[in-house]
PDB file of C-alpha atoms in Angstrom:
ATOM      1  CA  UNK D   1       2.491  17.882   7.080  1.00 94.00           C
ATOM      2  CA  UNK D   2       3.820  14.487   8.086  1.00 97.00           C
ATOM      3  CA  UNK D   3       7.142  14.542   9.884  1.00 98.00           C
ATOM      4  CA  UNK D   4       9.334  11.890  11.441  1.00 98.00           C
ATOM      5  CA  UNK D   5      12.442  13.251  13.116  1.00 98.00           C
ATOM      6  CA  UNK D   6      15.075  10.900  14.495  1.00 98.00           C
ATOM      7  CA  UNK D   7      17.563  11.819  17.194  1.00 98.00           C
ATOM      8  CA  UNK D   8      19.986  10.182  19.597  1.00 98.00           C
ATOM      9  CA  UNK D   9      22.574   8.811  17.222  1.00 98.00           C
ATOM     10  CA  UNK D  10      26.276   9.214  17.752  1.00 98.00           C
ATOM     11  CA  UNK D  11      29.601   7.504  18.298  1.00 98.00           C
ATOM     12  CA  UNK D  12      29.742   4.716  20.856  1.00 98.00           C
ATOM     13  CA  UNK D  13      32.274   2.038  21.770  1.00 98.00           C
ATOM     14  CA  UNK D  14      31.573  -1.655  21.197  1.00 98.00           C
ATOM     15  CA  UNK D  15      29.523  -2.995  24.079  1.00 98.00           C
ATOM     16  CA  UNK D  16      28.007   0.394  24.743  1.00 98.00           C
ATOM     17  CA  UNK D  17      24.411   1.554  24.626  1.00 98.00           C
ATOM     18  CA  UNK D  18      22.447   4.200  22.808  1.00 98.00           C
ATOM     19  CA  UNK D  19      18.812   5.256  22.743  1.00 98.00           C
ATOM     20  CA  UNK D  20      17.240   6.561  19.556  1.00 98.00           C
ATOM     21  CA  UNK D  21      14.064   8.613  19.450  1.00 98.00           C
ATOM     22  CA  UNK D  22      11.671   9.420  16.629  1.00 98.00           C
ATOM     23  CA  UNK D  23       9.240  12.298  17.032  1.00 98.00           C
ATOM     24  CA  UNK D  24       6.179  11.941  14.816  1.00 98.00           C
ATOM     25  CA  UNK D  25       3.587  14.478  13.735  1.00 98.00           C
ATOM     26  CA  UNK D  26       1.006  15.077  11.025  1.00 97.00           C
ATOM     27  CA  UNK D  27      -0.719  11.696  11.195  1.00 97.00           C
ATOM     28  CA  UNK D  28      -2.547   9.516  13.678  1.00 97.00           C
ATOM     29  CA  UNK D  29       0.501   7.989  15.300  1.00 97.00           C
ATOM     30  CA  UNK D  30      -1.374   5.508  17.486  1.00 97.00           C
ATOM     31  CA  UNK D  31      -3.046   3.831  14.500  1.00 96.00           C
ATOM     32  CA  UNK D  32       0.199   3.163  12.625  1.00 96.00           C
ATOM     33  CA  UNK D  33       2.733   0.427  12.947  1.00 96.00           C
ATOM     34  CA  UNK D  34       6.195   1.866  13.453  1.00 97.00           C
ATOM     35  CA  UNK D  35       9.592   0.523  12.596  1.00 97.00           C
ATOM     36  CA  UNK D  36      13.302   1.139  12.781  1.00 98.00           C
ATOM     37  CA  UNK D  37      15.423   0.417   9.727  1.00 98.00           C
ATOM     38  CA  UNK D  38      19.100   0.827   9.035  1.00 98.00           C
ATOM     39  CA  UNK D  39      21.406   1.102   6.078  1.00 98.00           C
ATOM     40  CA  UNK D  40      25.167   0.833   6.004  1.00 97.00           C
ATOM     41  CA  UNK D  41      27.238   2.057   3.034  1.00 93.00           C
ATOM     42  CA  UNK D  42      27.078  -0.409   0.163  1.00 94.00           C
ATOM     43  CA  UNK D  43      24.374  -2.504   1.794  1.00 96.00           C
ATOM     44  CA  UNK D  44      20.628  -2.844   1.433  1.00 95.00           C
ATOM     45  CA  UNK D  45      18.319  -1.132   3.869  1.00 96.00           C
ATOM     46  CA  UNK D  46      17.124  -3.656   6.409  1.00 96.00           C
ATOM     47  CA  UNK D  47      14.416  -3.860   9.007  1.00 96.00           C
ATOM     48  CA  UNK D  48      15.685  -3.762  12.584  1.00 97.00           C
ATOM     49  CA  UNK D  49      12.582  -3.794  14.745  1.00 97.00           C
ATOM     50  CA  UNK D  50       8.888  -3.017  14.482  1.00 97.00           C
ATOM     51  CA  UNK D  51       6.031  -2.359  16.851  1.00 96.00           C
ATOM     52  CA  UNK D  52       2.427  -2.406  15.710  1.00 94.00           C
ATOM     53  CA  UNK D  53      -0.518  -0.401  16.979  1.00 93.00           C
ATOM     54  CA  UNK D  54      -1.204  -3.043  19.621  1.00 93.00           C
ATOM     55  CA  UNK D  55       2.348  -2.981  20.946  1.00 95.00           C
ATOM     56  CA  UNK D  56       3.441  -6.271  19.414  1.00 95.00           C
ATOM     57  CA  UNK D  57       7.087  -6.338  18.393  1.00 96.00           C
ATOM     58  CA  UNK D  58       9.255  -8.028  15.802  1.00 96.00           C
ATOM     59  CA  UNK D  59      13.052  -8.006  15.784  1.00 97.00           C
ATOM     60  CA  UNK D  60      15.626  -8.904  13.212  1.00 96.00           C
ATOM     61  CA  UNK D  61      17.632 -11.924  14.309  1.00 97.00           C
ATOM     62  CA  UNK D  62      20.796  -9.839  14.320  1.00 97.00           C
ATOM     63  CA  UNK D  63      19.530  -7.550  17.099  1.00 98.00           C
ATOM     64  CA  UNK D  64      17.253  -9.825  19.089  1.00 97.00           C
ATOM     65  CA  UNK D  65      18.108  -9.717  22.769  1.00 97.00           C
ATOM     66  CA  UNK D  66      20.120  -6.516  22.406  1.00 98.00           C
ATOM     67  CA  UNK D  67      17.632  -3.956  21.073  1.00 98.00           C
ATOM     68  CA  UNK D  68      14.228  -2.965  22.405  1.00 98.00           C
ATOM     69  CA  UNK D  69      11.632  -1.019  20.439  1.00 98.00           C
ATOM     70  CA  UNK D  70       8.912   0.894  22.256  1.00 98.00           C
ATOM     71  CA  UNK D  71       6.416   3.655  21.660  1.00 98.00           C
ATOM     72  CA  UNK D  72       4.708   6.356  23.687  1.00 98.00           C
ATOM     73  CA  UNK D  73       1.475   7.203  21.924  1.00 97.00           C
ATOM     74  CA  UNK D  74       0.770  10.119  24.265  1.00 97.00           C
ATOM     75  CA  UNK D  75       4.014  11.729  23.092  1.00 98.00           C
ATOM     76  CA  UNK D  76       3.842  10.544  19.476  1.00 98.00           C
ATOM     77  CA  UNK D  77       7.324   9.167  19.931  1.00 98.00           C
ATOM     78  CA  UNK D  78       9.048   5.945  18.936  1.00 98.00           C
ATOM     79  CA  UNK D  79      12.175   4.654  20.676  1.00 98.00           C
ATOM     80  CA  UNK D  80      14.925   2.159  20.050  1.00 98.00           C
ATOM     81  CA  UNK D  81      17.052   1.172  23.019  1.00 98.00           C
ATOM     82  CA  UNK D  82      20.267  -0.378  21.746  1.00 98.00           C
ATOM     83  CA  UNK D  83      22.596  -2.292  24.049  1.00 98.00           C
ATOM     84  CA  UNK D  84      25.716  -4.404  23.617  1.00 98.00           C
ATOM     85  CA  UNK D  85      26.424  -2.533  20.418  1.00 98.00           C
ATOM     86  CA  UNK D  86      28.695  -4.095  17.833  1.00 98.00           C
ATOM     87  CA  UNK D  87      30.669  -2.562  14.955  1.00 98.00           C
ATOM     88  CA  UNK D  88      28.264  -4.229  12.529  1.00 97.00           C
ATOM     89  CA  UNK D  89      25.462  -2.108  13.999  1.00 98.00           C
ATOM     90  CA  UNK D  90      27.064   0.943  12.404  1.00 98.00           C
ATOM     91  CA  UNK D  91      24.544   2.456   9.990  1.00 98.00           C
ATOM     92  CA  UNK D  92      22.134   5.256   9.342  1.00 98.00           C
ATOM     93  CA  UNK D  93      19.008   4.483  11.336  1.00 98.00           C
ATOM     94  CA  UNK D  94      15.587   5.511  10.076  1.00 98.00           C
ATOM     95  CA  UNK D  95      12.180   5.432  11.667  1.00 98.00           C
ATOM     96  CA  UNK D  96       9.139   4.788   9.521  1.00 97.00           C
ATOM     97  CA  UNK D  97       5.366   4.423   9.734  1.00 97.00           C
ATOM     98  CA  UNK D  98       3.172   1.821   8.067  1.00 95.00           C
ATOM     99  CA  UNK D  99      -0.630   1.698   7.830  1.00 91.00           C
ATOM    100  CA  UNK D 100      -2.230  -0.178  10.679  1.00 85.00           C
ATOM    101  CA  UNK D 101      -3.693  -2.723   8.291  1.00 85.00           C
ATOM    102  CA  UNK D 102      -0.246  -3.914   7.197  1.00 82.00           C
ATOM    103  CA  UNK D 103       0.012  -7.658   7.757  1.00 86.00           C
ATOM    104  CA  UNK D 104       2.230  -8.385  10.723  1.00 83.00           C
ATOM    105  CA  UNK D 105       4.443 -10.741   8.739  1.00 84.00           C
ATOM    106  CA  UNK D 106       5.300  -7.929   6.312  1.00 86.00           C
ATOM    107  CA  UNK D 107       6.274  -5.274   8.835  1.00 85.00           C
ATOM    108  CA  UNK D 108      10.019  -5.703   8.368  1.00 87.00           C
ATOM    109  CA  UNK D 109       9.721  -4.944   4.647  1.00 89.00           C
ATOM    110  CA  UNK D 110      10.716  -1.395   3.783  1.00 89.00           C
ATOM    111  CA  UNK D 111       8.278  -1.183   0.864  1.00 88.00           C
ATOM    112  CA  UNK D 112       5.314  -1.399   3.226  1.00 90.00           C
ATOM    113  CA  UNK D 113       6.149   1.851   5.003  1.00 94.00           C
ATOM    114  CA  UNK D 114       4.410   5.047   4.005  1.00 95.00           C
ATOM    115  CA  UNK D 115       6.362   7.710   5.911  1.00 97.00           C
ATOM    116  CA  UNK D 116      10.087   7.981   6.578  1.00 97.00           C
ATOM    117  CA  UNK D 117      12.385  10.150   8.615  1.00 98.00           C
ATOM    118  CA  UNK D 118      15.731  11.527   7.469  1.00 97.00           C
ATOM    119  CA  UNK D 119      17.792   9.261   9.688  1.00 98.00           C
ATOM    120  CA  UNK D 120      20.321   9.479  12.481  1.00 98.00           C
ATOM    121  CA  UNK D 121      23.837   8.085  12.261  1.00 98.00           C
ATOM    122  CA  UNK D 122      25.023   5.406  14.667  1.00 98.00           C
ATOM    123  CA  UNK D 123      28.713   4.560  14.646  1.00 98.00           C
ATOM    124  CA  UNK D 124      30.121   1.782  16.822  1.00 98.00           C
ATOM    125  CA  UNK D 125      33.892   1.942  16.972  1.00 96.00           C
ATOM    126  CA  UNK D 126      36.756   1.867  19.424  1.00 93.00           C
TER     127      UNK D 126
END
């Protein structure tokens, strides 16, 4: 059974930091591209950051320079280090897995992802 389980969300003040984790199982983690997506109430789900099977990363312009995506294939775990958090970062954050053959330029598109976690809430507020 495929599972993606996010953790690490919570309430943080603007300017603070948070690290999200996604534990994966039930598929060959190392062969999949992985991504973090987020959705705020009333808004479309958007790609935040992706990392392919070769470790190459893509970031949304809104988080570039503040967020870092990484993966530990030995632990089947995906991470998102978030720094200098802003109120507009408030959202439910989801991790997802896409087939390794997914074209790099399409990795921020939600429709390309095969497996999804249930999400972890991140709230940035003073």
